[in-house]
mmCIF file of C-alpha atoms in Angstrom:
data_model
loop_
_atom_site.group_PDB
_atom_site.id
_atom_site.type_symbol
_atom_site.label_atom_id
_atom_site.label_comp_id
_atom_site.label_asym_id
_atom_site.label_seq_id
_atom_site.Cartn_x
_atom_site.Cartn_y
_atom_site.Cartn_z
ATOM 1 C CA UNK A 1 0.043 -0.040 0.201
ATOM 2 C CA UNK A 2 0.975 3.533 -0.815
ATOM 3 C CA UNK A 3 1.800 5.713 2.088
ATOM 4 C CA UNK A 4 1.390 9.454 2.197
ATOM 5 C CA UNK A 5 5.007 9.926 2.974
ATOM 6 C CA UNK A 6 6.329 7.645 0.144
ATOM 7 C CA UNK A 7 8.090 9.137 -2.738
ATOM 8 C CA UNK A 8 7.418 9.619 -6.416
ATOM 9 C CA UNK A 9 9.003 10.078 -9.736
ATOM 10 C CA UNK A 10 6.895 12.360 -12.286
ATOM 11 C CA UNK A 11 9.073 11.875 -16.020
ATOM 12 C CA UNK A 12 12.261 12.339 -13.960
ATOM 13 C CA UNK A 13 11.765 14.274 -11.070
ATOM 14 C CA UNK A 14 11.971 12.445 -7.508
ATOM 15 C CA UNK A 15 9.371 14.146 -5.400
ATOM 16 C CA UNK A 16 9.599 13.210 -1.331
ATOM 17 C CA UNK A 17 6.272 12.790 -1.196
ATOM 18 C CA UNK A 18 2.807 12.566 -1.878
ATOM 19 C CA UNK A 19 1.869 16.038 -0.748
ATOM 20 C CA UNK A 20 1.972 19.270 -3.095
ATOM 21 C CA UNK A 21 1.167 22.573 -2.964
ATOM 22 C CA UNK A 22 -1.705 23.904 -5.143
ATOM 23 C CA UNK A 23 -0.900 27.339 -7.112
ATOM 24 C CA UNK A 24 -2.399 30.020 -5.498
ATOM 25 C CA UNK A 25 -1.948 33.154 -6.541
ATOM 26 C CA UNK A 26 -0.944 36.305 -4.273
ATOM 27 C CA UNK A 27 -2.441 38.785 -5.625
ATOM 28 C CA UNK A 28 -0.297 42.081 -3.525
ATOM 29 C CA UNK A 29 2.892 40.646 -3.230
ATOM 30 C CA UNK A 30 4.147 41.372 -6.860
ATOM 31 C CA UNK A 31 4.634 44.818 -8.665
ATOM 32 C CA UNK A 32 3.596 46.410 -11.289
ATOM 33 C CA UNK A 33 7.003 44.775 -13.835
ATOM 34 C CA UNK A 34 5.730 41.642 -12.512
ATOM 35 C CA UNK A 35 9.262 40.633 -10.388
ATOM 36 C CA UNK A 36 8.622 37.815 -8.165
ATOM 37 C CA UNK A 37 9.286 39.624 -4.432
ATOM 38 C CA UNK A 38 10.966 38.655 -1.055
ATOM 39 C CA UNK A 39 7.463 37.855 -0.167
ATOM 40 C CA UNK A 40 7.337 35.466 -2.366
ATOM 41 C CA UNK A 41 10.509 33.800 -1.599
ATOM 42 C CA UNK A 42 9.415 33.473 1.703
ATOM 43 C CA UNK A 43 6.366 32.446 1.115
ATOM 44 C CA UNK A 44 6.933 29.027 -0.719
ATOM 45 C CA UNK A 45 10.262 28.518 1.539
ATOM 46 C CA UNK A 46 8.071 27.975 4.202
ATOM 47 C CA UNK A 47 5.802 25.705 2.993
ATOM 48 C CA UNK A 48 8.792 23.705 1.509
ATOM 49 C CA UNK A 49 10.934 23.924 4.570
ATOM 50 C CA UNK A 50 7.376 21.769 6.316
ATOM 51 C CA UNK A 51 7.168 19.115 3.996
ATOM 52 C CA UNK A 52 5.696 20.074 0.699
ATOM 53 C CA UNK A 53 6.954 17.611 -1.648
ATOM 54 C CA UNK A 54 6.020 19.766 -4.715
ATOM 55 C CA UNK A 55 5.369 23.528 -4.884
ATOM 56 C CA UNK A 56 3.380 24.476 -7.515
ATOM 57 C CA UNK A 57 4.226 28.072 -7.524
ATOM 58 C CA UNK A 58 1.053 30.570 -8.560
ATOM 59 C CA UNK A 59 -0.277 31.439 -12.153
ATOM 60 C CA UNK A 60 2.072 33.404 -13.722
ATOM 61 C CA UNK A 61 0.862 35.604 -16.615
ATOM 62 C CA UNK A 62 3.300 34.585 -20.154
ATOM 63 C CA UNK A 63 2.283 38.287 -21.434
ATOM 64 C CA UNK A 64 1.493 41.750 -19.898
ATOM 65 C CA UNK A 65 -1.887 41.600 -21.113
ATOM 66 C CA UNK A 66 -2.859 38.570 -20.182
ATOM 67 C CA UNK A 67 -2.890 39.582 -16.249
ATOM 68 C CA UNK A 68 -5.861 39.117 -13.650
ATOM 69 C CA UNK A 69 -4.683 42.471 -12.401
ATOM 70 C CA UNK A 70 -1.276 45.084 -12.509
ATOM 71 C CA UNK A 71 -0.106 43.504 -9.350
ATOM 72 C CA UNK A 72 0.107 39.601 -11.049
ATOM 73 C CA UNK A 73 3.557 38.193 -10.998
ATOM 74 C CA UNK A 74 4.951 37.223 -14.452
ATOM 75 C CA UNK A 75 7.508 35.248 -16.345
ATOM 76 C CA UNK A 76 7.179 37.421 -20.070
ATOM 77 C CA UNK A 77 11.188 38.971 -19.699
ATOM 78 C CA UNK A 78 14.435 37.827 -19.116
ATOM 79 C CA UNK A 79 14.501 40.594 -16.054
ATOM 80 C CA UNK A 80 12.154 38.583 -14.478
ATOM 81 C CA UNK A 81 13.792 35.154 -14.105
ATOM 82 C CA UNK A 82 16.470 36.276 -11.223
ATOM 83 C CA UNK A 83 13.518 35.819 -8.556
ATOM 84 C CA UNK A 84 12.294 32.696 -9.666
ATOM 85 C CA UNK A 85 15.672 31.818 -9.939
ATOM 86 C CA UNK A 86 15.061 32.543 -5.800
ATOM 87 C CA UNK A 87 12.034 30.536 -5.398
ATOM 88 C CA UNK A 88 13.469 27.679 -7.206
ATOM 89 C CA UNK A 89 16.311 27.553 -4.760
ATOM 90 C CA UNK A 90 15.159 28.320 -1.656
ATOM 91 C CA UNK A 91 12.641 25.483 -2.570
ATOM 92 C CA UNK A 92 15.296 22.825 -3.612
ATOM 93 C CA UNK A 93 17.100 23.976 -0.549
ATOM 94 C CA UNK A 94 14.598 22.624 1.733
ATOM 95 C CA UNK A 95 14.465 19.283 -0.219
ATOM 96 C CA UNK A 96 11.209 20.362 -2.135
ATOM 97 C CA UNK A 97 11.000 19.553 -5.969
ATOM 98 C CA UNK A 98 9.461 23.054 -7.491
ATOM 99 C CA UNK A 99 7.829 23.974 -10.686
ATOM 100 C CA UNK A 100 5.935 26.939 -11.660
ATOM 101 C CA UNK A 101 2.136 27.577 -13.294
ATOM 102 C CA UNK A 102 2.185 29.261 -16.963
ATOM 103 C CA UNK A 103 -1.334 31.336 -17.557
ATOM 104 C CA UNK A 104 -3.044 33.785 -19.304
ATOM 105 C CA UNK A 105 -6.024 34.707 -18.408
ATOM 106 C CA UNK A 106 -8.085 35.184 -21.458
ATOM 107 C CA UNK A 107 -11.639 36.765 -20.853
ATOM 108 C CA UNK A 108 -10.479 36.931 -17.297
ATOM 109 C CA UNK A 109 -7.386 39.472 -18.187
ATOM 110 C CA UNK A 110 -7.834 42.978 -16.562
ATOM 111 C CA UNK A 111 -8.913 45.346 -19.467
ATOM 112 C CA UNK A 112 -6.995 48.037 -18.180
ATOM 113 C CA UNK A 113 -4.090 45.947 -19.314
ATOM 114 C CA UNK A 114 -4.898 45.706 -23.516
ATOM 115 C CA UNK A 115 -7.698 44.461 -25.504
ATOM 116 C CA UNK A 116 -9.139 41.235 -23.820
ATOM 117 C CA UNK A 117 -8.457 38.398 -26.731
ATOM 118 C CA UNK A 118 -10.108 34.888 -26.335
ATOM 119 C CA UNK A 119 -10.844 32.054 -28.566
ATOM 120 C CA UNK A 120 -14.196 33.374 -29.919
ATOM 121 C CA UNK A 121 -16.330 37.083 -29.394
ATOM 122 C CA UNK A 122 -17.723 35.915 -26.052
ATOM 123 C CA UNK A 123 -18.329 38.342 -22.984
ATOM 124 C CA UNK A 124 -15.739 39.130 -21.001
ATOM 125 C CA UNK A 125 -16.126 39.778 -17.452
ATOM 126 C CA UNK A 126 -17.657 42.924 -18.521
ATOM 127 C CA UNK A 127 -20.721 41.324 -20.127
ATOM 128 C CA UNK A 128 -21.964 43.999 -22.148
ATOM 129 C CA UNK A 129 -18.115 43.520 -24.110
ATOM 130 C CA UNK A 130 -17.245 41.003 -26.337
ATOM 131 C CA UNK A 131 -13.215 39.703 -26.588
ATOM 132 C CA UNK A 132 -11.594 40.085 -29.409
ATOM 133 C CA UNK A 133 -11.265 36.651 -31.413
ATOM 134 C CA UNK A 134 -8.038 35.575 -31.621
ATOM 135 C CA UNK A 135 -6.478 34.898 -35.491
ATOM 136 C CA UNK A 136 -4.957 31.760 -35.761
ATOM 137 C CA UNK A 137 -1.537 34.101 -36.054
ATOM 138 C CA UNK A 138 -2.456 35.312 -33.007
ATOM 139 C CA UNK A 139 -2.987 31.975 -31.166
ATOM 140 C CA UNK A 140 0.470 30.808 -32.691
ATOM 141 C CA UNK A 141 2.125 33.818 -31.319
ATOM 142 C CA UNK A 142 0.348 33.199 -27.866
ATOM 143 C CA UNK A 143 1.791 29.902 -27.901
ATOM 144 C CA UNK A 144 5.091 31.388 -28.647
ATOM 145 C CA UNK A 145 4.888 33.189 -25.219
ATOM 146 C CA UNK A 146 3.937 30.158 -23.610
ATOM 147 C CA UNK A 147 7.002 28.352 -25.013
ATOM 148 C CA UNK A 148 9.132 31.633 -24.124
ATOM 149 C CA UNK A 149 8.038 31.236 -20.503
ATOM 150 C CA UNK A 150 8.543 27.879 -20.132
ATOM 151 C CA UNK A 151 12.344 28.329 -21.486
ATOM 152 C CA UNK A 152 12.838 31.503 -18.437
ATOM 153 C CA UNK A 153 11.301 28.926 -16.096
ATOM 154 C CA UNK A 154 13.930 26.239 -17.011
ATOM 155 C CA UNK A 155 16.990 29.221 -16.777
ATOM 156 C CA UNK A 156 15.417 30.095 -13.411
ATOM 157 C CA UNK A 157 16.054 26.216 -12.058
ATOM 158 C CA UNK A 158 12.444 25.161 -11.837
ATOM 159 C CA UNK A 159 12.226 21.297 -12.179
ATOM 160 C CA UNK A 160 9.377 21.917 -14.878
ATOM 161 C CA UNK A 161 5.780 23.892 -15.556
ATOM 162 C CA UNK A 162 2.156 23.537 -15.123
ATOM 163 C CA UNK A 163 -0.129 24.942 -17.583
ATOM 164 C CA UNK A 164 -3.250 26.557 -16.652
ATOM 165 C CA UNK A 165 -5.547 24.484 -18.771
ATOM 166 C CA UNK A 166 -8.756 25.009 -15.802
ATOM 167 C CA UNK A 167 -10.978 27.402 -13.955
ATOM 168 C CA UNK A 168 -11.918 29.687 -16.994
ATOM 169 C CA UNK A 169 -8.652 30.855 -17.990
ATOM 170 C CA UNK A 170 -7.381 31.100 -21.459
ATOM 171 C CA UNK A 171 -6.560 26.623 -22.322
ATOM 172 C CA UNK A 172 -9.346 26.158 -20.745
ATOM 173 C CA UNK A 173 -11.475 28.688 -23.179
ATOM 174 C CA UNK A 174 -10.048 26.921 -26.009
ATOM 175 C CA UNK A 175 -11.255 23.639 -24.096
ATOM 176 C CA UNK A 176 -14.953 24.441 -23.310
ATOM 177 C CA UNK A 177 -17.374 24.700 -26.169
ATOM 178 C CA UNK A 178 -19.458 27.308 -24.167
ATOM 179 C CA UNK A 179 -15.962 29.511 -24.778
ATOM 180 C CA UNK A 180 -14.660 27.958 -28.024
ATOM 181 C CA UNK A 181 -17.535 29.033 -30.954
ATOM 182 C CA UNK A 182 -14.457 28.664 -33.428
ATOM 183 C CA UNK A 183 -15.262 26.357 -37.059
ATOM 184 C CA UNK A 184 -11.359 26.133 -38.237
ATOM 185 C CA UNK A 185 -8.488 23.478 -36.834
ATOM 186 C CA UNK A 186 -8.714 25.128 -33.183
ATOM 187 C CA UNK A 187 -12.428 24.440 -32.536
ATOM 188 C CA UNK A 188 -15.178 21.802 -33.215
ATOM 189 C CA UNK A 189 -13.950 18.500 -32.254
ATOM 190 C CA UNK A 190 -12.594 17.685 -28.686
ATOM 191 C CA UNK A 191 -9.478 16.896 -30.560
ATOM 192 C CA UNK A 192 -9.381 20.443 -32.219
ATOM 193 C CA UNK A 193 -10.057 22.415 -28.812
ATOM 194 C CA UNK A 194 -7.113 20.337 -27.078
ATOM 195 C CA UNK A 195 -5.074 21.749 -30.011
ATOM 196 C CA UNK A 196 -4.047 24.970 -28.256
ATOM 197 C CA UNK A 197 -3.046 22.901 -25.383
ATOM 198 C CA UNK A 198 -1.378 20.617 -27.372
ATOM 199 C CA UNK A 199 0.868 22.385 -29.323
ATOM 200 C CA UNK A 200 2.278 24.596 -26.742
ATOM 201 C CA UNK A 201 3.189 21.463 -24.818
ATOM 202 C CA UNK A 202 5.043 20.053 -27.983
ATOM 203 C CA UNK A 203 6.932 23.628 -28.281
ATOM 204 C CA UNK A 204 7.739 23.262 -24.539
ATOM 205 C CA UNK A 205 9.344 19.703 -24.818
ATOM 206 C CA UNK A 206 11.172 20.834 -27.789
ATOM 207 C CA UNK A 207 12.845 23.486 -26.109
ATOM 208 C CA UNK A 208 12.993 22.767 -23.033
ATOM 209 C CA UNK A 209 14.247 18.953 -23.155
ATOM 210 C CA UNK A 210 13.004 15.949 -22.265
ATOM 211 C CA UNK A 211 13.826 15.815 -18.312
ATOM 212 C CA UNK A 212 11.307 19.109 -18.010
ATOM 213 C CA UNK A 213 8.987 18.186 -16.243
ATOM 214 C CA UNK A 214 5.055 19.016 -17.867
ATOM 215 C CA UNK A 215 2.132 19.059 -15.959
ATOM 216 C CA UNK A 216 -1.154 20.649 -16.847
ATOM 217 C CA UNK A 217 -3.786 21.650 -14.484
ATOM 218 C CA UNK A 218 -6.749 20.654 -15.949
ATOM 219 C CA UNK A 219 -10.522 20.887 -15.984
ATOM 220 C CA UNK A 220 -12.067 17.509 -14.586
ATOM 221 C CA UNK A 221 -15.804 18.417 -15.706
ATOM 222 C CA UNK A 222 -16.180 20.379 -19.253
ATOM 223 C CA UNK A 223 -19.074 20.284 -19.029
ATOM 224 C CA UNK A 224 -18.834 16.691 -18.070
ATOM 225 C CA UNK A 225 -16.376 14.021 -16.969
ATOM 226 C CA UNK A 226 -16.236 11.804 -19.966
ATOM 227 C CA UNK A 227 -15.034 15.152 -22.336
ATOM 228 C CA UNK A 228 -13.170 16.482 -20.227
ATOM 229 C CA UNK A 229 -10.861 13.139 -20.153
ATOM 230 C CA UNK A 230 -10.604 13.138 -24.111
ATOM 231 C CA UNK A 231 -9.251 16.590 -23.956
ATOM 232 C CA UNK A 232 -6.410 15.424 -21.014
ATOM 233 C CA UNK A 233 -6.063 12.011 -23.372
ATOM 234 C CA UNK A 234 -4.752 14.793 -26.275
ATOM 235 C CA UNK A 235 -2.660 16.179 -23.416
ATOM 236 C CA UNK A 236 -0.882 13.207 -22.139
ATOM 237 C CA UNK A 237 -0.021 12.076 -26.039
ATOM 238 C CA UNK A 238 1.593 15.136 -26.516
ATOM 239 C CA UNK A 239 4.023 14.724 -23.409
ATOM 240 C CA UNK A 240 2.132 15.656 -20.458
ATOM 241 C CA UNK A 241 3.387 13.959 -17.613
ATOM 242 C CA UNK A 242 1.445 14.668 -14.893
ATOM 243 C CA UNK A 243 -2.252 15.474 -14.630
ATOM 244 C CA UNK A 244 -3.260 17.823 -11.887
ATOM 245 C CA UNK A 245 -7.245 18.468 -12.014
ATOM 246 C CA UNK A 246 -9.656 20.638 -10.765
ATOM 247 C CA UNK A 247 -12.665 22.328 -11.993
ATOM 248 C CA UNK A 248 -13.532 24.298 -15.742
ATOM 249 C CA UNK A 249 -16.215 26.830 -17.088
ATOM 250 C CA UNK A 250 -19.268 24.144 -17.567
ATOM 251 C CA UNK A 251 -20.288 21.709 -14.668
ATOM 252 C CA UNK A 252 -22.965 19.364 -16.189
ATOM 253 C CA UNK A 253 -22.525 15.570 -15.016
ATOM 254 C CA UNK A 254 -25.619 13.796 -13.515
ATOM 255 C CA UNK A 255 -22.995 10.967 -12.468
ATOM 256 C CA UNK A 256 -21.399 13.204 -9.893
ATOM 257 C CA UNK A 257 -23.580 12.621 -7.050
ATOM 258 C CA UNK A 258 -22.860 12.943 -2.990
ATOM 259 C CA UNK A 259 -22.742 9.247 -1.803
ATOM 260 C CA UNK A 260 -21.344 10.234 1.540
ATOM 261 C CA UNK A 261 -17.528 9.759 0.615
ATOM 262 C CA UNK A 262 -15.167 11.229 2.660
ATOM 263 C CA UNK A 263 -14.097 13.886 -0.376
ATOM 264 C CA UNK A 264 -16.269 15.823 -2.320
ATOM 265 C CA UNK A 265 -17.037 16.587 -5.831
ATOM 266 C CA UNK A 266 -14.493 18.773 -7.208
ATOM 267 C CA UNK A 267 -12.011 16.157 -5.691
ATOM 268 C CA UNK A 268 -13.695 12.962 -6.983
ATOM 269 C CA UNK A 269 -12.820 14.733 -10.465
ATOM 270 C CA UNK A 270 -9.078 13.964 -9.850
ATOM 271 C CA UNK A 271 -10.185 10.402 -7.965
ATOM 272 C CA UNK A 272 -12.125 9.790 -11.554
ATOM 273 C CA UNK A 273 -9.159 10.655 -13.617
ATOM 274 C CA UNK A 274 -6.982 8.441 -11.377
ATOM 275 C CA UNK A 275 -8.711 5.815 -12.299
ATOM 276 C CA UNK A 276 -8.783 5.972 -16.261
ATOM 277 C CA UNK A 277 -5.063 7.117 -16.126
ATOM 278 C CA UNK A 278 -3.683 4.971 -13.619
ATOM 279 C CA UNK A 279 -0.282 3.249 -14.722
ATOM 280 C CA UNK A 280 0.165 5.840 -17.635
ATOM 281 C CA UNK A 281 0.481 8.988 -15.832
ATOM 282 C CA UNK A 282 0.187 10.292 -12.328
ATOM 283 C CA UNK A 283 -3.302 12.537 -11.042
ATOM 284 C CA UNK A 284 -3.999 14.699 -8.566
ATOM 285 C CA UNK A 285 -7.363 15.891 -6.842
ATOM 286 C CA UNK A 286 -7.941 18.880 -4.822
ATOM 287 C CA UNK A 287 -10.370 20.902 -3.016
ATOM 288 C CA UNK A 288 -11.888 20.855 1.049
ATOM 289 C CA UNK A 289 -8.870 18.754 1.849
ATOM 290 C CA UNK A 290 -8.364 20.436 5.580
ATOM 291 C CA UNK A 291 -7.753 17.294 7.533
ATOM 292 C CA UNK A 292 -4.243 15.261 7.355
ATOM 293 C CA UNK A 293 -6.486 11.848 7.707
ATOM 294 C CA UNK A 294 -8.214 12.746 4.505
ATOM 295 C CA UNK A 295 -4.865 13.551 2.428
ATOM 296 C CA UNK A 296 -3.771 10.092 3.668
ATOM 297 C CA UNK A 297 -7.203 8.277 2.802
ATOM 298 C CA UNK A 298 -6.582 9.327 -0.563
ATOM 299 C CA UNK A 299 -3.642 8.088 -1.015
ATOM 300 C CA UNK A 300 -3.126 5.041 0.655
ATOM 301 C CA UNK A 301 -6.351 4.046 -0.980
ATOM 302 C CA UNK A 302 -4.889 4.634 -4.463
ATOM 303 C CA UNK A 303 -7.742 6.984 -5.421
ATOM 304 C CA UNK A 304 -4.998 9.509 -6.160
ATOM 305 C CA UNK A 305 -0.885 9.528 -6.732
ATOM 306 C CA UNK A 306 -0.881 12.966 -5.115
ATOM 307 C CA UNK A 307 -2.787 15.446 -2.915
ATOM 308 C CA UNK A 308 -3.326 19.381 -3.746
ATOM 309 C CA UNK A 309 -3.230 20.868 -0.736
ATOM 310 C CA UNK A 310 -4.523 24.907 -1.081
ATOM 311 C CA UNK A 311 -6.403 26.312 1.691
ATOM 312 C CA UNK A 312 -4.570 23.950 4.346
ATOM 313 C CA UNK A 313 -0.845 24.897 3.789
ATOM 314 C CA UNK A 314 -1.703 29.078 3.708
ATOM 315 C CA UNK A 315 -3.545 28.642 6.964
ATOM 316 C CA UNK A 316 -0.376 26.671 8.484
ATOM 317 C CA UNK A 317 2.613 26.125 6.484
ATOM 318 C CA UNK A 318 3.143 23.282 8.673
ATOM 319 C CA UNK A 319 0.190 21.481 7.273
ATOM 320 C CA UNK A 320 2.117 18.838 5.422
ATOM 321 C CA UNK A 321 4.250 17.827 8.606
ATOM 322 C CA UNK A 322 0.983 17.118 10.315
ATOM 323 C CA UNK A 323 0.074 14.870 7.718
ATOM 324 C CA UNK A 324 3.166 13.150 7.489
ATOM 325 C CA UNK A 325 3.986 12.941 11.315
ATOM 326 C CA UNK A 326 0.878 13.721 13.298
ATOM 327 C CA UNK A 327 1.963 17.126 14.904
ATOM 328 C CA UNK A 328 -0.692 19.576 15.863
ATOM 329 C CA UNK A 329 -1.333 21.958 13.035
ATOM 330 C CA UNK A 330 -3.911 25.125 12.690
ATOM 331 C CA UNK A 331 -6.485 24.472 10.676
ATOM 332 C CA UNK A 332 -8.021 26.738 7.902
ATOM 333 C CA UNK A 333 -11.599 28.217 9.049
ATOM 334 C CA UNK A 334 -12.870 28.217 5.618
ATOM 335 C CA UNK A 335 -14.205 31.279 5.467
ATOM 336 C CA UNK A 336 -17.168 32.765 3.275
ATOM 337 C CA UNK A 337 -14.170 35.103 1.276
ATOM 338 C CA UNK A 338 -10.515 33.221 1.415
ATOM 339 C CA UNK A 339 -8.683 36.190 3.042
ATOM 340 C CA UNK A 340 -5.583 34.955 0.712
ATOM 341 C CA UNK A 341 -8.252 35.076 -1.959
ATOM 342 C CA UNK A 342 -8.241 38.089 -4.865
ATOM 343 C CA UNK A 343 -8.490 41.259 -3.548
ATOM 344 C CA UNK A 344 -8.187 40.466 -0.172
ATOM 345 C CA UNK A 345 -5.829 41.604 2.267
ATOM 346 C CA UNK A 346 -3.379 38.122 3.435
ATOM 347 C CA UNK A 347 -4.475 38.624 6.259
ATOM 348 C CA UNK A 348 -5.650 34.913 7.173
ATOM 349 C CA UNK A 349 -7.624 34.695 10.732
ATOM 350 C CA UNK A 350 -5.922 31.085 11.350
ATOM 351 C CA UNK A 351 -2.272 31.470 10.038
ATOM 352 C CA UNK A 352 0.191 30.423 12.353
ATOM 353 C CA UNK A 353 3.441 31.754 12.332
ATOM 354 C CA UNK A 354 6.413 28.894 11.706
ATOM 355 C CA UNK A 355 10.120 29.452 11.732
#
């Protein structure tokens, strides 16, 4: 039986246990230049020092116009590499593997930063304003931006990258029939809707080499699990090593029911993906994992390969030690509006200071 403290090798990266830190954006940590700051470095260092096996650094913009807001960390310029190098170094020094999530917000980009683009001309944040439909030339330019950011990530010392393919952002927008109304090679069939992400994966593999870990945080339901799995199959065939599963734009699958399981339906998406991809690529689940026993249950019952932790490790950087060693921890209060969330002050009421 696999234990939560057992190591796992993903592609060629050895991860010391089955606990990973999910990417959670720190909106007030970066400046307008998009550079990583001391706040970022210390934030990830603490979680690495207290037992996370794999750190996934927050959604990082691949273009200035793809940001959520004006204080969103980026990796679109070589001048941004040094701060990321420091994040990777402190995580590695603490024994954690570390990857970075690359993102473009698409429809959800801040309109103050430029024209909002998307696969199709559909409503933006302002429902009265339609996004500009990307031309094929613009699609290729955007893919180049993702690949170039991955090259910078490798130069910074990250073990790999995660493509943000869920939560309604650009890669997810290409995946979803609700936001992708195209009739060319980037729209229509499941294979075509996956093409934008697939071609990015292939470009990163070509430029960053076989040792570089490529993960996709993909939608586990879009609008149903079967369709989401078909899209993920295309990512895996293109060279994705690791599927970290969360939610998408649409949710319409009657097979997802509350049957008294100890984990929620978002976690179950990862469980279903693991059942499908078992033995081929490792799969993680996320959401609502606030107790050490649940993290252990998911691993020890072979329901997933790794467990992504979000609010639990924000509330207490030492949560992983509680899972691994049974030590005391401070539990997330599950506030209606997370104090670590967008536009919030990052003053978590549960947060414990640890050295």
